[in-house]
PDB file of C-alpha atoms in Angstrom:
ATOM      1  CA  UNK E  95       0.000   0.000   0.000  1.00  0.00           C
ATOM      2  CA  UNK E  96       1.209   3.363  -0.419  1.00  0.00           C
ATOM      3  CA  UNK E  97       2.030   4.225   3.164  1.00  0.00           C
ATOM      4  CA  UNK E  98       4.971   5.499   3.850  1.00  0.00           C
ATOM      5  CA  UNK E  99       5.416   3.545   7.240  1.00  0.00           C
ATOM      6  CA  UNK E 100       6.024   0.282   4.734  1.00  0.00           C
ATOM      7  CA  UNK E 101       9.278   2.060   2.942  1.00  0.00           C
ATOM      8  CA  UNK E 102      11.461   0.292   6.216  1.00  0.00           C
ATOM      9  CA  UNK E 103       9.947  -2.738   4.661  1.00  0.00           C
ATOM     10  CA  UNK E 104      10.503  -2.086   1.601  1.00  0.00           C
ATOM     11  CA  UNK E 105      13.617  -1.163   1.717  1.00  0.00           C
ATOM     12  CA  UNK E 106      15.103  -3.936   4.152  1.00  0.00           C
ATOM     13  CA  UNK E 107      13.595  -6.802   1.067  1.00  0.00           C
ATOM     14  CA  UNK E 108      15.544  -5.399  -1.503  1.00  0.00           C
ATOM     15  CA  UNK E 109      18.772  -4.493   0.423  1.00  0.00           C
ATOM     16  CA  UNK E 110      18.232  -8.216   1.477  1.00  0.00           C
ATOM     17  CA  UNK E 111      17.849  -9.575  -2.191  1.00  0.00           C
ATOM     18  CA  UNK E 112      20.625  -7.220  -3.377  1.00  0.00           C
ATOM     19  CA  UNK E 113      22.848  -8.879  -0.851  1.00  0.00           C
ATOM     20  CA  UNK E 114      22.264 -12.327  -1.645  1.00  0.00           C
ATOM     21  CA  UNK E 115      22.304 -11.362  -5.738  1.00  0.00           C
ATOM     22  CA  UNK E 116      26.293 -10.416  -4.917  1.00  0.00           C
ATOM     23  CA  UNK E 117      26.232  -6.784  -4.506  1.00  0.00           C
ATOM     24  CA  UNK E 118      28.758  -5.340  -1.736  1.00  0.00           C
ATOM     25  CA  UNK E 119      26.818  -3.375   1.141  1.00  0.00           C
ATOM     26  CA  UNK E 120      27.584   0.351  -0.255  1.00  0.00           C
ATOM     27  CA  UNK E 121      25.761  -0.912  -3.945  1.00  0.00           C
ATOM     28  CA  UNK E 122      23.340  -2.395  -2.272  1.00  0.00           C
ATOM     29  CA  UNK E 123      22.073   0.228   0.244  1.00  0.00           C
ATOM     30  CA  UNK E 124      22.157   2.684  -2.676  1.00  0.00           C
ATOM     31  CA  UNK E 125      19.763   0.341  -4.772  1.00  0.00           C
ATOM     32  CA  UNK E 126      17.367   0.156  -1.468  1.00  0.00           C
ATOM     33  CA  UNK E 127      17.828   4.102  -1.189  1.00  0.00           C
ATOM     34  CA  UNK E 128      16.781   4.574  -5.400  1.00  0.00           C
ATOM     35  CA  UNK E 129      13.532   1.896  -4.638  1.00  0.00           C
ATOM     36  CA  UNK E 130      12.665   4.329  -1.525  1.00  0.00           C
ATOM     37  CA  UNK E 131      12.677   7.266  -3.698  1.00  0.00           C
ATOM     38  CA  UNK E 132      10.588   5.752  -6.588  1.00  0.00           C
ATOM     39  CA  UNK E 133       7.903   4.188  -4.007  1.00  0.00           C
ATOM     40  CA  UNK E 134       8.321   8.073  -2.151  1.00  0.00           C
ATOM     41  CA  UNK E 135       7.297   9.708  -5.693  1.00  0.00           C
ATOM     42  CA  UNK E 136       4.291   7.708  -6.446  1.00  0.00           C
ATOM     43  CA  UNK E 137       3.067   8.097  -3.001  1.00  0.00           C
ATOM     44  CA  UNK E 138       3.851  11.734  -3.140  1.00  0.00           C
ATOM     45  CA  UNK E 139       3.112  12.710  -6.678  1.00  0.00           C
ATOM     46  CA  UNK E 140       1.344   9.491  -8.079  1.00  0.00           C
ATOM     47  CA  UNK E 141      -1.242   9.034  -5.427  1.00  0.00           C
ATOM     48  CA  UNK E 142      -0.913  12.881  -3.633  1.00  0.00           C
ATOM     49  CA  UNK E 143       0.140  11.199  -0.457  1.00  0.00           C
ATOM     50  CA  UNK E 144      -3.103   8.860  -0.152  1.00  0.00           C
ATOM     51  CA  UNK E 145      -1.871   6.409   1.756  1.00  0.00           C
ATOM     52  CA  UNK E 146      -4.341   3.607   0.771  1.00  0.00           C
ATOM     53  CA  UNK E 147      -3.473   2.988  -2.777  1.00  0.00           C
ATOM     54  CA  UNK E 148      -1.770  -0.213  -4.201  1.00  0.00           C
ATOM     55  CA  UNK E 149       2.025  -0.223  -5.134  1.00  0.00           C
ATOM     56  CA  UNK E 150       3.627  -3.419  -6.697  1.00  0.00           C
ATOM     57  CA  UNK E 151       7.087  -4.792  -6.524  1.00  0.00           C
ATOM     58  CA  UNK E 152       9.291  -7.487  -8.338  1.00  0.00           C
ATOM     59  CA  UNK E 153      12.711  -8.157  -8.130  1.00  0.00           C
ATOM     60  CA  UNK E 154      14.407 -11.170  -9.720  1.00  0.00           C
ATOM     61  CA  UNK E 155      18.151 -11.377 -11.186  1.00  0.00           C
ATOM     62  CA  UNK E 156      19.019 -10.176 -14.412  1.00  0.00           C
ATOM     63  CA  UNK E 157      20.496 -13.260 -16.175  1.00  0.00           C
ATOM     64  CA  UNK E 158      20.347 -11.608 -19.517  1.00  0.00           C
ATOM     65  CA  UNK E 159      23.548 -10.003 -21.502  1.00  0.00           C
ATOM     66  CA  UNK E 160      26.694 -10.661 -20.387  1.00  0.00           C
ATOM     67  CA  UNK E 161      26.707  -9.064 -16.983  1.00  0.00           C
ATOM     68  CA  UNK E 162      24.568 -10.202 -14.175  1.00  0.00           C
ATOM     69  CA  UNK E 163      22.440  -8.138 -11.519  1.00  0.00           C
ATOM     70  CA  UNK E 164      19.051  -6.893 -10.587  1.00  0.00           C
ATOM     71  CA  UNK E 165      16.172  -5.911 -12.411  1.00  0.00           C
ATOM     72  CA  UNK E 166      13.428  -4.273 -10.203  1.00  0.00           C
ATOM     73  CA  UNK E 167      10.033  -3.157 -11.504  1.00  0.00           C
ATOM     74  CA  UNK E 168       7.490  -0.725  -9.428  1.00  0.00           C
ATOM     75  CA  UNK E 169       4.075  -0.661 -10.888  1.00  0.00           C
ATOM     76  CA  UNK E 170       0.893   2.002  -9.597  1.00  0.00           C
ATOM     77  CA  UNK E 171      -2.300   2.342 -10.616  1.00  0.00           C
ATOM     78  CA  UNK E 172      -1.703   5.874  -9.876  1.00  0.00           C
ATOM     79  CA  UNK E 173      -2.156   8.680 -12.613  1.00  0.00           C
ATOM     80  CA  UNK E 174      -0.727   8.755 -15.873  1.00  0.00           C
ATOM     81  CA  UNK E 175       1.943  11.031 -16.952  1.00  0.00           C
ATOM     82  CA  UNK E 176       4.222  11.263 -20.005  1.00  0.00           C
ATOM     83  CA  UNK E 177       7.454   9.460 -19.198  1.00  0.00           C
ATOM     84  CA  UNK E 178       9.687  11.917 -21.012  1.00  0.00           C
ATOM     85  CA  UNK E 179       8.220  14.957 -18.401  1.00  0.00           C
ATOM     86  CA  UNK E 180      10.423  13.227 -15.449  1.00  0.00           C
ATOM     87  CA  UNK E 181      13.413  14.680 -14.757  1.00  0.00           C
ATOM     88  CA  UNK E 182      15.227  15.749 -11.945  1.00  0.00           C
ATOM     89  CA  UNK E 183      15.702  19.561 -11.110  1.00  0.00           C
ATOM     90  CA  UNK E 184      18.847  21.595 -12.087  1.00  0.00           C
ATOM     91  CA  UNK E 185      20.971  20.763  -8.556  1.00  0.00           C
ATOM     92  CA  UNK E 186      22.456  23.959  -8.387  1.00  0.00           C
ATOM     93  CA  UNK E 187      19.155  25.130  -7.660  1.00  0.00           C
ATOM     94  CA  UNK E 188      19.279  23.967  -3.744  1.00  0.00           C
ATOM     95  CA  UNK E 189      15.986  24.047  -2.482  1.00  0.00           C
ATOM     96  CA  UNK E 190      13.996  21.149  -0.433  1.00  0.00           C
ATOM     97  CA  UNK E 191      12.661  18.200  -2.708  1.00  0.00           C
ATOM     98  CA  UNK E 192      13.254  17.159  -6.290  1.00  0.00           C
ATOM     99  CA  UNK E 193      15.984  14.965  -5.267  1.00  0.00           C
ATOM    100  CA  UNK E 194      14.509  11.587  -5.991  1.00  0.00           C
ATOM    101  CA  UNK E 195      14.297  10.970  -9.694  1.00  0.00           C
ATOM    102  CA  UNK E 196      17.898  12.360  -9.900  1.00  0.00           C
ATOM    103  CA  UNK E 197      19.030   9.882  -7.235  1.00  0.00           C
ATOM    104  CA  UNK E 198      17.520   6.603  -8.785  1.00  0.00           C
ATOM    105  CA  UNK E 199      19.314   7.825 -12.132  1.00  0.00           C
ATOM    106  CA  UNK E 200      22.546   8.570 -10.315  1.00  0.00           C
ATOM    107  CA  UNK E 201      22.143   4.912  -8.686  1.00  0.00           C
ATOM    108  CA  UNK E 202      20.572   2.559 -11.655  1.00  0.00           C
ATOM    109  CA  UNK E 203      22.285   1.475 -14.753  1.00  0.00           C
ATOM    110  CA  UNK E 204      18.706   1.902 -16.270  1.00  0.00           C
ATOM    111  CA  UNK E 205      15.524   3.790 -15.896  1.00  0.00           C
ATOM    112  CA  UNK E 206      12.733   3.292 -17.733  1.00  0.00           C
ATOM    113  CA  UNK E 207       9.218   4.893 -16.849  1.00  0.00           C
ATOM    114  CA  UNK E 208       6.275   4.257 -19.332  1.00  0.00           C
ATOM    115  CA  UNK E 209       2.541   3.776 -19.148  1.00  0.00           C
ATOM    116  CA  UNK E 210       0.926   0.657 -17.935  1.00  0.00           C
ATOM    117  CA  UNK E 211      -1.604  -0.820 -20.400  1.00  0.00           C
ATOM    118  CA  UNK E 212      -5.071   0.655 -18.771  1.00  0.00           C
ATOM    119  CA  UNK E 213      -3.809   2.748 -15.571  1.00  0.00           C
ATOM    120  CA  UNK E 214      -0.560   3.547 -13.491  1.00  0.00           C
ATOM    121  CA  UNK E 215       2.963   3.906 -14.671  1.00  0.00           C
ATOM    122  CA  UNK E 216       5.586   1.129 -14.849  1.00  0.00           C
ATOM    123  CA  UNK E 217       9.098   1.736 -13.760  1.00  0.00           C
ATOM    124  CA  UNK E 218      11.895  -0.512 -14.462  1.00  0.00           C
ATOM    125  CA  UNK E 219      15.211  -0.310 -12.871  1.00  0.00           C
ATOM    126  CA  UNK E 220      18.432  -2.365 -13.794  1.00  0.00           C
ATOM    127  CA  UNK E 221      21.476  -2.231 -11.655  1.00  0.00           C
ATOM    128  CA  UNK E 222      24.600  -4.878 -13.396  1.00  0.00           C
ATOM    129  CA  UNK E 223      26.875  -6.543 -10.800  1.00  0.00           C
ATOM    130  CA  UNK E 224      29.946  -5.464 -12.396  1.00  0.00           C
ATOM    131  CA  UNK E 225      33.487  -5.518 -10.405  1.00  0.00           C
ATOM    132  CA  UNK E 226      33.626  -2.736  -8.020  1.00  0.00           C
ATOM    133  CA  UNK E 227      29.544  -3.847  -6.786  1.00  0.00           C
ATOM    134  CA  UNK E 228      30.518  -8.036  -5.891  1.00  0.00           C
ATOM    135  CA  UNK E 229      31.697  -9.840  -2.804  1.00  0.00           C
ATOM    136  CA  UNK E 230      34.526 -11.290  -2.965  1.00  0.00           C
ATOM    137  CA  UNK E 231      32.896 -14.280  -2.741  1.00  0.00           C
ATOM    138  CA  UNK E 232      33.068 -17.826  -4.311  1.00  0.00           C
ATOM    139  CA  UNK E 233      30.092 -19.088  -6.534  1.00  0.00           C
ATOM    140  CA  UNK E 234      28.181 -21.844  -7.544  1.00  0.00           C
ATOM    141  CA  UNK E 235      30.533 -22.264 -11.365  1.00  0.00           C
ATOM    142  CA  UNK E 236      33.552 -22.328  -9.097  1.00  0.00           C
TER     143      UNK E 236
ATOM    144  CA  UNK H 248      18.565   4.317  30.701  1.00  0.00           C
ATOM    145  CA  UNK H 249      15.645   4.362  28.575  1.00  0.00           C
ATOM    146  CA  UNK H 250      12.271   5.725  29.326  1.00  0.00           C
ATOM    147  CA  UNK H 251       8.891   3.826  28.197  1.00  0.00           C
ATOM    148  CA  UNK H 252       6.543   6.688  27.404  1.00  0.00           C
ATOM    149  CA  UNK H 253       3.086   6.973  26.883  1.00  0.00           C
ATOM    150  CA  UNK H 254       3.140   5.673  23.073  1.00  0.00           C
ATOM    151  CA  UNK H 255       4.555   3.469  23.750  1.00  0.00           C
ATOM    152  CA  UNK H 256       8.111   4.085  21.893  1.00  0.00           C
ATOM    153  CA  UNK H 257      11.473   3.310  24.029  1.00  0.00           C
ATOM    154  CA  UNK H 258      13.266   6.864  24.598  1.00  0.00           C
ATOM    155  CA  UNK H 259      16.916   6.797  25.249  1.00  0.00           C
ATOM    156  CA  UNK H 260      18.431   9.563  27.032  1.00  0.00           C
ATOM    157  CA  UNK H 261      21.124  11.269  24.839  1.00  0.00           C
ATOM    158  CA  UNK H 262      24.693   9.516  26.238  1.00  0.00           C
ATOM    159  CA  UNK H 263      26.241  13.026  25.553  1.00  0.00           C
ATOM    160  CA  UNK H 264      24.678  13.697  29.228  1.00  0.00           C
ATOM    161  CA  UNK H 265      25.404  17.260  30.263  1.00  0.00           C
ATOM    162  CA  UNK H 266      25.371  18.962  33.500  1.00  0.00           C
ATOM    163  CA  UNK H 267      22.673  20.941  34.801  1.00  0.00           C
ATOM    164  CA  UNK H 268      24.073  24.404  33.212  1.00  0.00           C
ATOM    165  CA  UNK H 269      22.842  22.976  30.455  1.00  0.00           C
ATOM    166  CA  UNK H 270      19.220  22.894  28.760  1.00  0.00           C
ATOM    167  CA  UNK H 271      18.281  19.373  27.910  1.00  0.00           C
ATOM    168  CA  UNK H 272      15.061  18.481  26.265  1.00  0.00           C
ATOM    169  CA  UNK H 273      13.142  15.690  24.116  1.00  0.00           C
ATOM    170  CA  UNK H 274      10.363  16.804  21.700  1.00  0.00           C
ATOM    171  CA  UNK H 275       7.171  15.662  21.750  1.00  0.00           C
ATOM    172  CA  UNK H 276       7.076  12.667  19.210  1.00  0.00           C
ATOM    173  CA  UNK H 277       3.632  11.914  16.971  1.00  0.00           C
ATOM    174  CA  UNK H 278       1.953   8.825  17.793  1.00  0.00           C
ATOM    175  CA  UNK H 279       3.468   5.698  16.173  1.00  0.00           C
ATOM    176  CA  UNK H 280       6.035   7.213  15.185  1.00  0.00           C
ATOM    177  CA  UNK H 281       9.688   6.120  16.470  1.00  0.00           C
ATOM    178  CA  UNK H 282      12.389   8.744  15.348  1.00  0.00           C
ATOM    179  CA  UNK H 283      14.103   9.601  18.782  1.00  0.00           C
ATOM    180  CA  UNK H 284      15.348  13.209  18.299  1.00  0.00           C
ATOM    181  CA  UNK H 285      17.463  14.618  21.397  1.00  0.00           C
ATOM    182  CA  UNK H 286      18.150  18.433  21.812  1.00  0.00           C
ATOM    183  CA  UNK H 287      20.479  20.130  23.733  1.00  0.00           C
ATOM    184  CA  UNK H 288      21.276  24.046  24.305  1.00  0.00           C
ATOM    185  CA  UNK H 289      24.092  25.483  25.478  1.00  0.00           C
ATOM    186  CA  UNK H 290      25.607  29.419  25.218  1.00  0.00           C
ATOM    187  CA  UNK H 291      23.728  30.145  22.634  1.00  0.00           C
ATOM    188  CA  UNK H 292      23.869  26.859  20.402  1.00  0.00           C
ATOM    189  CA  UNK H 293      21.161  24.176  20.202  1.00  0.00           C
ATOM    190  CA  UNK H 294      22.056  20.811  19.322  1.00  0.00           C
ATOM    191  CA  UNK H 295      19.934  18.633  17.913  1.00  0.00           C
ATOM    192  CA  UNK H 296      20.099  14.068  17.392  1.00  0.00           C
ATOM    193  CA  UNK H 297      17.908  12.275  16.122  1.00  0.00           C
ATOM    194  CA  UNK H 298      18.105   8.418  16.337  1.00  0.00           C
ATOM    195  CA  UNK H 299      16.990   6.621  13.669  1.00  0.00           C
ATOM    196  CA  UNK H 300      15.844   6.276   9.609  1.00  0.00           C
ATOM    197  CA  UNK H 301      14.699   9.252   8.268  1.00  0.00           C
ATOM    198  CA  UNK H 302      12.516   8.674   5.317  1.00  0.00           C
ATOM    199  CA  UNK H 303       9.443   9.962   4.104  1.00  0.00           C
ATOM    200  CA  UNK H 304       7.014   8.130   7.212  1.00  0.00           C
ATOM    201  CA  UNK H 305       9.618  10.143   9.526  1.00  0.00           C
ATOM    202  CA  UNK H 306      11.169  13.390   8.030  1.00  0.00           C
ATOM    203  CA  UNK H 307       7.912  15.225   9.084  1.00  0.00           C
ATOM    204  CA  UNK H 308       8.645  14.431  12.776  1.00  0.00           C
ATOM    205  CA  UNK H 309      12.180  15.893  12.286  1.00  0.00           C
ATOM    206  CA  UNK H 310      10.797  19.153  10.373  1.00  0.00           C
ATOM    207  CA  UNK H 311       8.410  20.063  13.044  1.00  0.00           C
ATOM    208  CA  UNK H 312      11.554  19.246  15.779  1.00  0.00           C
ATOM    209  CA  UNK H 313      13.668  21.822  13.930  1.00  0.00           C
ATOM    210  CA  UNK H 314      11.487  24.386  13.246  1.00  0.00           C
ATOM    211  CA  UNK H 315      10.503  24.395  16.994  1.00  0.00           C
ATOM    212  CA  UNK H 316      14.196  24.670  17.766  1.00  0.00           C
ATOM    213  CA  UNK H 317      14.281  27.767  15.046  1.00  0.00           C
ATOM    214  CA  UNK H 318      11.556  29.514  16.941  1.00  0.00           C
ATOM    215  CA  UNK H 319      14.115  30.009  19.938  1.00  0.00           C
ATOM    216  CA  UNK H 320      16.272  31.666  17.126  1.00  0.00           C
ATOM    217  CA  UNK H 321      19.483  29.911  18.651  1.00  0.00           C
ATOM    218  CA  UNK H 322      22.878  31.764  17.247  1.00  0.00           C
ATOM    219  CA  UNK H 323      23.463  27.721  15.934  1.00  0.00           C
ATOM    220  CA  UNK H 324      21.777  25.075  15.257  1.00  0.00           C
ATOM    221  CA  UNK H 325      24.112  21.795  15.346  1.00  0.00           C
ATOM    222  CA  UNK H 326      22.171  18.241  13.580  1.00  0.00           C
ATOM    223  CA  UNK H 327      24.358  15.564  14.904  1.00  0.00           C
ATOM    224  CA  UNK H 328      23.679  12.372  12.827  1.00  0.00           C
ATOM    225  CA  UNK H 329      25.605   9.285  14.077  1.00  0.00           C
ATOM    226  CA  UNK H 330      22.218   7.779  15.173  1.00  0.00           C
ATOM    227  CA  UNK H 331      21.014   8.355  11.759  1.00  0.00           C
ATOM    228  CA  UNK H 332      21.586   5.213   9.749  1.00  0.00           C
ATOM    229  CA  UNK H 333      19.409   5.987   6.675  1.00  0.00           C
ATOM    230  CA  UNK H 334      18.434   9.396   5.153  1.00  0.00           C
ATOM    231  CA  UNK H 335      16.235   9.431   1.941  1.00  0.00           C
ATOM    232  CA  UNK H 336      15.812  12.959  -0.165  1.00  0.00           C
ATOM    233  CA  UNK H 337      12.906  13.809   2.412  1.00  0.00           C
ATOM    234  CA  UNK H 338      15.429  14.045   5.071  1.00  0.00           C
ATOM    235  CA  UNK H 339      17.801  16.043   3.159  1.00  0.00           C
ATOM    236  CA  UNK H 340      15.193  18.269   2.060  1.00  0.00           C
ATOM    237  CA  UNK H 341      14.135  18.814   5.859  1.00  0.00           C
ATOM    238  CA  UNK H 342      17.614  20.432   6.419  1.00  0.00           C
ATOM    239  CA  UNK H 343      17.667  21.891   2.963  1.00  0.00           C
ATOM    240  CA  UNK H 344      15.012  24.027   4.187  1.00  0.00           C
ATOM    241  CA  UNK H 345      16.673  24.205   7.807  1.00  0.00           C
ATOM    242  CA  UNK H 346      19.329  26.348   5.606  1.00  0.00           C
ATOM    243  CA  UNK H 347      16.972  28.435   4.318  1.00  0.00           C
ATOM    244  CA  UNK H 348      15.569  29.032   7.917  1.00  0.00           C
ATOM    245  CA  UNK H 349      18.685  29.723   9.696  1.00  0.00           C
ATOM    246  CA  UNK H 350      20.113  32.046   6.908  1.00  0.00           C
ATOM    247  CA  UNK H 351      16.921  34.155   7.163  1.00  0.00           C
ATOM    248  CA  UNK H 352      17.325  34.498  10.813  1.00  0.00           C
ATOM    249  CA  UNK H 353      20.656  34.999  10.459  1.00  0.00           C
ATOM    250  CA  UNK H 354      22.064  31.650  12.584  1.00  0.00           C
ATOM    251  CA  UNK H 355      24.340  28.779  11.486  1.00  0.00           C
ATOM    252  CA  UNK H 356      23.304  25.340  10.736  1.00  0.00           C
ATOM    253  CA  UNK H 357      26.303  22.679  11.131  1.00  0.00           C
ATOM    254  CA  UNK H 358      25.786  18.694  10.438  1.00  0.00           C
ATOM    255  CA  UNK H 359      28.442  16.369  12.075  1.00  0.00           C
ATOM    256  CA  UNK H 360      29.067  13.025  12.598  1.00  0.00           C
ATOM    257  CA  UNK H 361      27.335  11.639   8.964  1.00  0.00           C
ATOM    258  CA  UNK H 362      27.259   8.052   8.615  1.00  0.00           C
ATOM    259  CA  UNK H 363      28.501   6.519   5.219  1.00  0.00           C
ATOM    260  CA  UNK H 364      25.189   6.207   4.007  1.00  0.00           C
ATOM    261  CA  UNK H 365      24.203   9.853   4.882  1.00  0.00           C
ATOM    262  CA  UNK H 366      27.095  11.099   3.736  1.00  0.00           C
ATOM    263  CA  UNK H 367      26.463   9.459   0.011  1.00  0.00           C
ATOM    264  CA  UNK H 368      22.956  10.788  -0.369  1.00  0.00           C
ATOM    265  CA  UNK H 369      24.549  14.446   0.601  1.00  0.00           C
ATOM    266  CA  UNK H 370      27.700  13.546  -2.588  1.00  0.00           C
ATOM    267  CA  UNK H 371      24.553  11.830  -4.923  1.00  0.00           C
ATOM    268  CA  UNK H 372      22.491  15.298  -4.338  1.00  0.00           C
ATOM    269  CA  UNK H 373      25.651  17.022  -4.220  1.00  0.00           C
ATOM    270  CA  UNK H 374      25.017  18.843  -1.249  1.00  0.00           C
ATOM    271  CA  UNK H 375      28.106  17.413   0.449  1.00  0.00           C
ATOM    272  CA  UNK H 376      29.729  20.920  -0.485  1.00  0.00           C
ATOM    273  CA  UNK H 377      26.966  23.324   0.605  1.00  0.00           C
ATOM    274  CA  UNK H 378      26.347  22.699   3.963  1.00  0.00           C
ATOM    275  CA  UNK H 379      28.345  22.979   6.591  1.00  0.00           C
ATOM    276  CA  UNK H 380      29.432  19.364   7.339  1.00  0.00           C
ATOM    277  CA  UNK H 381      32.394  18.462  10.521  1.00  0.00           C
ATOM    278  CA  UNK H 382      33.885  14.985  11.579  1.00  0.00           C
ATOM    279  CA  UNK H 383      32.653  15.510  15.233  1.00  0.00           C
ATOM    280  CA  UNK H 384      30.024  17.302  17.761  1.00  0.00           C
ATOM    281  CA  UNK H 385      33.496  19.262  18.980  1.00  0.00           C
ATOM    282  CA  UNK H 386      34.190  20.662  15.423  1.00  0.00           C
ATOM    283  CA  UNK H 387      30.702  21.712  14.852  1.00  0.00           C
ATOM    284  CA  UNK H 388      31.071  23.740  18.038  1.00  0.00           C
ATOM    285  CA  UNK H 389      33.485  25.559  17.159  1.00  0.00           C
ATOM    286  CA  UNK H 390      32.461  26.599  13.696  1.00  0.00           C
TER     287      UNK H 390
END
């Protein structure tokens, strides 16, 4: 739901996940940080902070291309915008807010927001486990 | 020593326990919610610590604590974040507009003590460079 008191929750499953998928702790707390400010702009801007509105998650490992990682995907049945009108604000303009579409594309390898078929947007983040984000840690080819 | 209060929540006394020439207080929390802020005042300088995440459930909490503390129009406010583990962009924007406050009214705002993770949201927003950031409660003292 689109509470905010669920982001902990939120948060802790896909630092979790990110964990297990490889990633070191610094990757993987700024993948949990980019999910908490998508799930922060539909409640805010999607929904207008109704807190009773459903939000959908899915994580699952990338296992396409050559490099590994995560591929999350936040769905809302919240209004529908034009994907090309999100953008973050100029930074050097410091003022309160703003800050969250510029972090998840700071953070994510990929970002893609688009409409959902009948209602709600569809975001789509992809994050690749590439040197500097693994464990050093062995695996199950050896 | 922690305190069971009314809600319910667990308060913890700051450990940065000062002696009785200073003024020690703990804000008023909302109901449910279980950000911890401490605030302390001394010559002048009113130093504030909360204790816990700060996301968008609990920056409001923090926003009201701060602009109660701006209402005494301290000299310097001091946001001392070692109990802060996490900090989403509603918690920086809470101090972004503590900046705005306490350049209007003519006081300084110092953070200290950032955790790793705070500190990455302030270099991802690149904001690491426009507040006033020190190592330690000491250093922020004596900006």
């Amino acid at each position: 739901m689109s509470d905010p008191i669920y982001l902990a929750g939120a948060r802790e499953m896909v630092l979790g996940i990110s964990r297990r998928l490889g990633f070191k702790e610094a990757p993987a707390t700024q993948i949990a940080l980019a999910v908490d400010e998508a799930l922060a702009n539909v409640i805010n801007h999607g929904y207008d902070r109704q807190n009773d509105k459903p939000i959908w998650i899915r994580i699952w490992p990338k296992t396409d291309g050559h490099t590994p990682g995560l591929r999350l995907m936040i769905e809302d049945e919240a209004r529908q915008i034009d994907p090309d009108s999100i953008c973050g604000r100029d930074l050097d303009d410091v003022k309160p807010g703003g800050l969250g579409v510029h972090i998840i594309r700071e953070v994510m390898d990929t970002v893609t927001y688009e409409r959902r078929d009948k209602v709600g947007m569809r975001l789509t983040l992809i994050k690749k486990l590439d040197s500097e984000c693994t464990h050093q840690t062995e695996t199950s080819n050896g | 020593m922690s305190v069971e209060t009314r809600s319910g929540c667990v308060s913890r006394l700051s450990r940065n326990s000062i002696p009785s020439a200073h003024t020690k207080r703990r804000l008023p929390m909302a109901e449910s919610e279980e950000l911890e802020i401490d605030v302390e005042t001394h010559e002048g300088a009113t130093v504030m610590k909360p204790v816990g995440d700060v996301d968008l459930s609990r920056s409001p909490v923090l926003r009201n604590a701060i602009r109660s503390a701006l209402n005494d129009k301290p000299d310097k406010l001091i946001v001392e974040l070692s109990g802060v583990s996490y900090m989403d962009s509603s918690g920086v924007a809470t101090l972004v507009e503590a900046m705005q406050i306490t350049r209007k009214i003519q006081a300084k705002l110092v953070l200290c003590n950032l955790t790793d993770r705070v500190q990455s949201i302030f270099e991802i927003a690149r904001l690491d460079q426009v507040f006033t950031i020190t190592d330690d409660l000491d250093s922020a003292k004596a900006v």
